[in-house]
Amino acid sequence: MGFAAERTAIEAKFASWATTPVKWPNLPFQQPASAWIAVHIVNGSSSEISIAPPVLRRHLGVVVVQIFDKENNSESTIRTIADQVEALFLNQPQNEIRISATETIRFRSPSLGAAQIVNGWQQRNVTIPFERDEMK
């Protein structure tokens, strides 16, 4: 299945997201006047973690959800959205998605990064580490 299936599975977690508009990489986006999020999948290293067939390959990555709200607004909106993002990833059985009979994504505990101001928007990032295992 691979990276494409990984992206589809992670995007599906946001299918019922109605809290804010969502910006996806390389797709048109009309920036709203109020809070919104941008979702990114950042892939890291991969390695084979078994020595006998079938080979188990582990891919590491991070889902980064950037949360934006107007500068000088209370941080409570961003923190409420961060809680909702966290719930998306921690309310699965064992925090995982089974993509296929041979592929699973497991999510680790999300964290909330430091606040910053970018072009009139306050921004914080929720980062959710994950590992995707696939049998080859």
Coordinates of C-alpha atoms in Angstrom, one line a residue:
M1 CA 0.0 0.0 0.0
G2 CA 2.6 2.5 1.0
F3 CA 2.8 6.3 1.3
A4 CA -0.4 7.0 -0.7
A5 CA -2.5 4.7 1.5
E6 CA -0.9 6.3 4.6
R7 CA -2.0 9.8 3.4
T8 CA -5.5 8.6 2.5
A9 CA -5.9 7.0 6.0
I10 CA -4.7 10.1 7.8
E11 CA -6.8 12.5 5.7
A12 CA -9.8 10.3 6.5
K13 CA -9.4 11.1 10.1
F14 CA -10.4 14.7 9.2
A15 CA -13.4 13.7 7.0
S16 CA -15.9 14.7 9.7
W17 CA -13.9 17.7 10.9
A18 CA -16.3 20.7 11.1
T19 CA -14.6 22.9 13.7
T20 CA -12.6 25.0 11.2
P21 CA -11.6 25.1 7.5
V22 CA -8.8 22.7 6.7
K23 CA -5.9 23.7 4.4
W24 CA -4.3 20.7 2.6
P25 CA -0.9 20.9 0.9
N26 CA -1.0 21.8 -2.8
L27 CA -4.8 22.4 -2.9
P28 CA -6.4 25.8 -3.3
F29 CA -7.5 27.4 0.0
Q30 CA -9.4 30.6 0.7
Q31 CA -8.0 31.8 4.0
P32 CA -10.9 32.6 6.4
A33 CA -11.2 35.6 8.7
S34 CA -11.3 33.3 11.8
A35 CA -9.5 30.2 13.0
W36 CA -8.3 27.4 10.6
I37 CA -5.9 24.5 10.5
A38 CA -3.3 23.2 8.0
V39 CA -2.5 19.5 8.0
H40 CA 0.9 18.1 7.0
I41 CA 2.3 14.6 6.9
V42 CA 6.1 14.6 7.4
N43 CA 7.7 11.3 6.7
G44 CA 11.0 10.3 8.5
S45 CA 13.2 7.3 8.4
S46 CA 12.3 3.8 7.4
S47 CA 13.9 0.5 8.4
E48 CA 13.4 -3.2 8.2
I49 CA 12.8 -4.5 11.7
S50 CA 12.5 -8.2 11.2
I51 CA 15.1 -10.7 10.0
A52 CA 12.9 -13.4 8.6
P53 CA 10.3 -13.3 5.8
P54 CA 7.9 -11.7 5.6
V55 CA 10.0 -8.6 6.2
L56 CA 8.4 -6.0 8.5
R57 CA 9.3 -2.5 7.4
R58 CA 8.7 0.4 9.8
H59 CA 8.2 3.9 8.5
L60 CA 8.3 6.8 11.0
G61 CA 6.6 10.1 10.6
V62 CA 4.8 13.0 12.2
V63 CA 1.4 14.5 11.5
V64 CA 1.7 18.3 12.0
V65 CA -1.5 20.2 12.5
Q66 CA -0.9 23.9 12.4
I67 CA -3.6 25.9 14.2
F68 CA -4.2 29.5 13.3
D69 CA -6.3 32.2 14.9
K70 CA -6.2 36.0 14.7
E71 CA -3.4 37.7 16.5
N72 CA -4.5 39.2 19.9
N73 CA -7.4 36.8 20.4
S74 CA -7.4 34.7 23.5
E75 CA -5.4 31.5 23.2
S76 CA -8.4 29.5 24.4
T77 CA -9.7 29.0 20.8
I78 CA -6.4 27.4 19.7
R79 CA -6.2 25.2 22.8
T80 CA -9.8 24.0 22.3
I81 CA -9.0 23.1 18.7
A82 CA -5.8 21.4 19.9
D83 CA -7.9 19.3 22.3
Q84 CA -10.1 18.3 19.4
V85 CA -7.2 17.3 17.2
E86 CA -5.7 15.3 20.0
A87 CA -9.0 13.4 20.4
L88 CA -9.0 12.5 16.7
F89 CA -5.8 10.5 17.2
L90 CA -6.3 9.1 20.6
N91 CA -9.8 7.8 20.4
Q92 CA -9.0 4.9 18.1
P93 CA -8.7 1.3 19.5
Q94 CA -5.1 1.2 20.6
N95 CA -4.5 4.5 18.8
E96 CA -4.2 2.8 15.4
I97 CA -5.6 2.5 11.9
R98 CA -5.5 -0.8 10.0
I99 CA -4.9 0.2 6.4
S100 CA -4.9 -3.4 5.1
A101 CA -4.2 -6.9 6.3
T102 CA -0.5 -6.1 6.1
E103 CA -0.3 -2.5 7.0
T104 CA -1.0 -0.5 10.3
I105 CA -0.5 3.0 11.5
R106 CA 0.0 3.6 15.2
F107 CA -0.2 7.1 16.6
R108 CA 1.7 8.3 19.7
S109 CA 0.8 11.0 22.2
P110 CA 0.3 14.4 20.6
S111 CA 2.1 17.5 21.9
L112 CA 1.4 21.2 21.6
G113 CA 4.2 23.4 20.5
A114 CA 5.1 27.0 21.5
A115 CA 3.0 29.9 20.3
Q116 CA 4.2 32.2 17.6
I117 CA 2.9 35.1 15.5
V118 CA 2.9 34.8 11.7
N119 CA 1.5 37.5 9.5
G120 CA -1.1 38.6 11.9
W121 CA -2.1 35.1 13.0
Q122 CA -1.2 33.4 16.2
Q123 CA -0.1 29.8 15.5
R124 CA 0.6 26.7 17.5
N125 CA 1.4 23.2 16.1
V126 CA 0.0 19.9 17.4
T127 CA 2.5 17.2 16.5
I128 CA 1.4 13.5 16.4
P129 CA 4.3 11.0 15.9
F130 CA 3.3 7.8 14.1
E131 CA 4.8 4.6 12.9
R132 CA 3.5 2.7 9.9
D133 CA 4.3 -1.0 9.8
E134 CA 4.0 -3.0 6.6
M135 CA 4.8 -6.6 5.8
K136 CA 6.6 -7.2 2.5

